[in-house]
């Protein structure tokens, strides 16, 4: 155990975020069970478009949130919490938005309100872009270009999801009472979920490449230090 009480205190903060994440996952799966009454009288039917879209949205959202968690787990090792609290409070805020996105994922089976899910994603990435932009002012060297790329990436995602929400409102929400355009709703749900999986799969591959590069650099430095003794 670390003898420094302050260090022990700061080490507990990621545990709180982990607990928050765990509660979200449990709630998410419970909502799925309740939606289709899986523990009592299952009502799920692949032939029902709304049911199939809920499953697609559920899987894509689960992948997205797990990818966010993996990114968090890696970054917290590189940049632990400090008494500044700003990073910790931001993480609480963004995981709270993830909780809302979890809930909105089930709207895939209940048009015309799925745009809430798209707006939730747009908000999350706008928050991330603003945070990286704020941190950009305090960073110099090679990491600055990496953070600048993060800002551009999150702005692109936020703008794309916001545009999808506007298109959804114009083509589905405002026309639902008159035409019930299920085909357009289905296409926009699938496009949103495909982008969600694609962008986060690419993000995970980039994280893996950076982690392996950092590991190789650390080994080279250790070998050089050992050779210099």
Short mmCIF file of C-alpha atoms in Angstrom, two decimals:
data_model
loop_
_atom_site.label_atom_id
_atom_site.label_comp_id
_atom_site.label_asym_id
_atom_site.label_seq_id
_atom_site.Cartn_x
_atom_site.Cartn_y
_atom_site.Cartn_z
CA UNK A 1 0.00 0.00 0.00
CA UNK A 2 1.22 3.48 -0.84
CA UNK A 3 2.14 5.23 2.44
CA UNK A 4 1.15 8.63 1.05
CA UNK A 5 -2.53 9.30 1.95
CA UNK A 6 -2.87 11.86 -0.84
CA UNK A 7 -1.66 9.35 -3.43
CA UNK A 8 -4.11 6.74 -2.09
CA UNK A 9 -6.92 9.28 -2.30
CA UNK A 10 -6.16 10.13 -5.93
CA UNK A 11 -5.94 6.44 -6.79
CA UNK A 12 -9.52 5.94 -5.59
CA UNK A 13 -10.96 8.40 -8.10
CA UNK A 14 -10.59 6.04 -11.10
CA UNK A 15 -12.34 3.40 -8.98
CA UNK A 16 -15.38 5.68 -8.73
CA UNK A 17 -15.41 6.12 -12.53
CA UNK A 18 -15.10 2.33 -12.92
CA UNK A 19 -18.08 1.83 -10.60
CA UNK A 20 -20.06 4.42 -12.60
CA UNK A 21 -19.25 2.56 -15.80
CA UNK A 22 -20.25 -0.78 -14.26
CA UNK A 23 -23.61 0.62 -13.15
CA UNK A 24 -24.20 1.91 -16.69
CA UNK A 25 -23.55 -1.50 -18.21
CA UNK A 26 -25.83 -3.26 -15.74
CA UNK A 27 -28.58 -0.71 -16.39
CA UNK A 28 -28.11 -1.02 -20.16
CA UNK A 29 -28.48 -4.80 -20.17
CA UNK A 30 -31.38 -4.61 -17.73
CA UNK A 31 -33.16 -2.19 -20.07
CA UNK A 32 -32.70 -4.70 -22.89
CA UNK A 33 -34.19 -7.46 -20.74
CA UNK A 34 -37.17 -5.27 -19.80
CA UNK A 35 -37.73 -4.06 -23.37
CA UNK A 36 -38.17 -7.60 -24.68
CA UNK A 37 -39.32 -9.21 -21.40
CA UNK A 38 -36.49 -11.74 -21.79
CA UNK A 39 -36.79 -13.16 -18.26
CA UNK A 40 -40.56 -13.75 -18.26
CA UNK A 41 -42.30 -13.84 -21.63
CA UNK A 42 -39.84 -13.00 -24.47
CA UNK A 43 -41.38 -10.75 -27.09
CA UNK A 44 -38.37 -10.33 -29.38
CA UNK A 45 -39.06 -11.06 -33.05
CA UNK A 46 -36.43 -10.67 -35.81
CA UNK A 47 -39.21 -10.17 -38.35
CA UNK A 48 -40.30 -7.00 -36.58
CA UNK A 49 -38.19 -4.10 -37.98
CA UNK A 50 -38.25 -2.16 -34.74
CA UNK A 51 -36.91 -5.10 -32.73
CA UNK A 52 -34.04 -5.76 -35.15
CA UNK A 53 -33.07 -2.08 -35.17
CA UNK A 54 -32.98 -2.01 -31.37
CA UNK A 55 -30.50 -4.91 -31.36
CA UNK A 56 -28.32 -3.21 -34.00
CA UNK A 57 -28.38 0.05 -32.04
CA UNK A 58 -27.70 -1.81 -28.78
CA UNK A 59 -24.62 -3.60 -30.17
CA UNK A 60 -23.20 -0.46 -31.82
CA UNK A 61 -23.71 1.60 -28.66
CA UNK A 62 -22.17 -1.10 -26.47
CA UNK A 63 -19.12 -1.19 -28.74
CA UNK A 64 -18.87 2.61 -28.62
CA UNK A 65 -19.04 2.81 -24.83
CA UNK A 66 -16.55 -0.04 -24.33
CA UNK A 67 -14.17 1.73 -26.75
CA UNK A 68 -14.52 4.92 -24.70
CA UNK A 69 -13.77 2.93 -21.57
CA UNK A 70 -10.66 1.33 -23.09
CA UNK A 71 -9.43 4.77 -24.15
CA UNK A 72 -10.08 6.09 -20.65
CA UNK A 73 -8.23 3.17 -19.05
CA UNK A 74 -5.16 3.82 -21.20
CA UNK A 75 -5.12 7.58 -20.70
CA UNK A 76 -5.59 7.40 -16.93
CA UNK A 77 -2.35 5.39 -16.77
CA UNK A 78 -0.49 8.07 -18.74
CA UNK A 79 -2.17 11.07 -17.08
CA UNK A 80 -3.34 10.21 -13.53
CA UNK A 81 -5.78 12.46 -11.68
CA UNK A 82 -4.43 15.40 -9.69
CA UNK A 83 -5.90 17.76 -7.11
CA UNK A 84 -6.88 20.03 -10.00
CA UNK A 85 -10.09 17.92 -10.24
CA UNK A 86 -10.92 19.35 -13.68
CA UNK A 87 -10.08 16.09 -15.49
CA UNK A 88 -12.03 14.01 -12.97
CA UNK A 89 -15.10 16.25 -13.17
CA UNK A 90 -14.96 16.22 -16.95
CA UNK A 91 -14.84 12.41 -16.92
CA UNK A 92 -17.91 12.35 -14.66
CA UNK A 93 -19.70 14.70 -17.08
CA UNK A 94 -18.86 12.74 -20.21
CA UNK A 95 -19.76 9.39 -18.65
CA UNK A 96 -23.08 10.95 -17.63
CA UNK A 97 -23.69 11.82 -21.28
CA UNK A 98 -22.80 8.22 -22.17
CA UNK A 99 -25.52 7.10 -19.77
CA UNK A 100 -28.06 9.19 -21.71
CA UNK A 101 -26.78 7.78 -25.00
CA UNK A 102 -27.28 4.27 -23.60
CA UNK A 103 -30.93 5.08 -22.91
CA UNK A 104 -31.51 6.78 -26.26
CA UNK A 105 -30.16 3.72 -28.13
CA UNK A 106 -33.50 1.95 -27.56
CA UNK A 107 -35.32 4.67 -29.51
CA UNK A 108 -34.25 2.83 -32.67
CA UNK A 109 -37.41 0.78 -32.23
CA UNK A 110 -39.60 3.78 -31.43
CA UNK A 111 -39.43 6.36 -34.18
CA UNK A 112 -39.70 9.32 -34.66
CA UNK A 113 -37.50 10.16 -31.64
CA UNK A 114 -34.21 8.52 -32.61
CA UNK A 115 -32.66 11.92 -33.26
CA UNK A 116 -32.11 12.18 -29.49
CA UNK A 117 -29.53 9.41 -29.87
CA UNK A 118 -27.79 11.30 -32.68
CA UNK A 119 -27.81 14.55 -30.71
CA UNK A 120 -26.38 12.70 -27.70
CA UNK A 121 -23.47 11.49 -29.81
CA UNK A 122 -23.00 15.00 -31.23
CA UNK A 123 -22.93 16.44 -27.70
CA UNK A 124 -20.42 13.85 -26.48
CA UNK A 125 -17.97 14.56 -29.30
CA UNK A 126 -18.46 18.32 -28.96
CA UNK A 127 -17.50 17.99 -25.29
CA UNK A 128 -14.43 15.96 -26.23
CA UNK A 129 -13.39 18.51 -28.89
CA UNK A 130 -13.80 21.38 -26.42
CA UNK A 131 -11.78 19.53 -23.78
CA UNK A 132 -8.92 18.67 -26.11
CA UNK A 133 -8.97 22.25 -27.41
CA UNK A 134 -8.72 23.56 -23.87
CA UNK A 135 -5.83 21.23 -23.05
CA UNK A 136 -4.14 22.14 -26.33
CA UNK A 137 -3.19 25.53 -24.92
CA UNK A 138 -1.17 23.87 -22.16
CA UNK A 139 0.76 21.40 -24.33
CA UNK A 140 3.93 21.79 -26.35
CA UNK A 141 5.99 19.40 -28.44
CA UNK A 142 4.89 16.30 -30.37
CA UNK A 143 1.83 15.73 -28.19
CA UNK A 144 0.39 19.04 -29.38
CA UNK A 145 -0.09 17.75 -32.92
CA UNK A 146 -1.71 14.59 -31.54
CA UNK A 147 -4.18 16.60 -29.49
CA UNK A 148 -4.90 18.88 -32.46
CA UNK A 149 -5.77 15.80 -34.51
CA UNK A 150 -8.11 14.68 -31.69
CA UNK A 151 -9.88 18.05 -31.79
CA UNK A 152 -10.41 17.79 -35.55
CA UNK A 153 -11.59 14.18 -35.28
CA UNK A 154 -14.15 14.92 -32.57
CA UNK A 155 -15.41 18.01 -34.41
CA UNK A 156 -15.91 15.89 -37.53
CA UNK A 157 -17.86 13.28 -35.58
CA UNK A 158 -19.93 15.87 -33.74
CA UNK A 159 -20.80 17.69 -36.96
CA UNK A 160 -21.68 14.45 -38.74
CA UNK A 161 -24.01 13.22 -36.00
CA UNK A 162 -25.62 16.66 -35.72
CA UNK A 163 -26.21 16.70 -39.49
CA UNK A 164 -27.75 13.22 -39.29
CA UNK A 165 -30.05 14.47 -36.52
CA UNK A 166 -31.17 17.41 -38.66
CA UNK A 167 -31.81 15.10 -41.63
CA UNK A 168 -33.72 12.70 -39.37
CA UNK A 169 -35.93 15.46 -37.98
CA UNK A 170 -36.65 16.79 -41.48
CA UNK A 171 -37.33 13.44 -43.14
CA UNK A 172 -38.76 11.30 -40.34
CA UNK A 173 -39.90 13.24 -37.27
CA UNK A 174 -41.79 16.00 -39.08
CA UNK A 175 -43.38 13.55 -41.52
CA UNK A 176 -44.18 10.69 -39.14
CA UNK A 177 -47.83 11.49 -38.48
CA UNK A 178 -48.58 11.71 -42.19
CA UNK A 179 -46.40 9.02 -43.79
CA UNK A 180 -44.53 6.97 -41.14
CA UNK A 181 -41.34 6.71 -43.27
CA UNK A 182 -39.93 3.49 -41.77
CA UNK A 183 -37.52 3.01 -44.68
CA UNK A 184 -35.80 6.38 -44.11
CA UNK A 185 -35.74 5.75 -40.35
CA UNK A 186 -34.10 2.35 -40.92
CA UNK A 187 -31.46 3.75 -43.27
CA UNK A 188 -30.53 6.58 -40.89
CA UNK A 189 -30.33 4.20 -37.92
CA UNK A 190 -28.05 1.85 -39.85
CA UNK A 191 -25.85 4.71 -41.11
CA UNK A 192 -25.49 6.09 -37.57
CA UNK A 193 -24.60 2.68 -36.14
CA UNK A 194 -22.16 1.92 -38.97
CA UNK A 195 -20.33 5.22 -38.37
CA UNK A 196 -20.30 4.52 -34.64
CA UNK A 197 -18.63 1.15 -35.12
CA UNK A 198 -16.25 2.31 -37.88
CA UNK A 199 -14.91 5.37 -36.07
CA UNK A 200 -14.44 3.55 -32.77
CA UNK A 201 -12.81 0.51 -34.38
CA UNK A 202 -10.33 2.84 -36.04
CA UNK A 203 -9.79 4.64 -32.74
CA UNK A 204 -9.01 1.34 -31.01
CA UNK A 205 -6.49 0.41 -33.71
CA UNK A 206 -4.79 3.80 -33.34
CA UNK A 207 -4.65 3.35 -29.57
CA UNK A 208 -3.10 -0.08 -30.00
CA UNK A 209 -0.46 1.25 -32.39
CA UNK A 210 0.45 4.12 -30.04
CA UNK A 211 0.63 1.80 -27.03
CA UNK A 212 2.92 -0.63 -28.86
CA UNK A 213 5.13 2.23 -30.05
CA UNK A 214 5.38 3.62 -26.52
CA UNK A 215 6.23 0.16 -25.20
CA UNK A 216 8.97 -0.28 -27.80
CA UNK A 217 10.42 3.14 -26.98
CA UNK A 218 10.44 2.35 -23.27
CA UNK A 219 12.26 -0.94 -23.89
CA UNK A 220 14.85 0.82 -26.05
CA UNK A 221 15.44 3.40 -23.32
CA UNK A 222 15.81 0.66 -20.70
CA UNK A 223 18.27 -1.22 -22.93
CA UNK A 224 20.27 1.96 -23.55
CA UNK A 225 20.35 2.74 -19.85
CA UNK A 226 21.49 -0.80 -19.03
CA UNK A 227 24.21 -0.64 -21.69
CA UNK A 228 25.47 2.66 -20.32
CA UNK A 229 26.05 1.30 -16.83
#
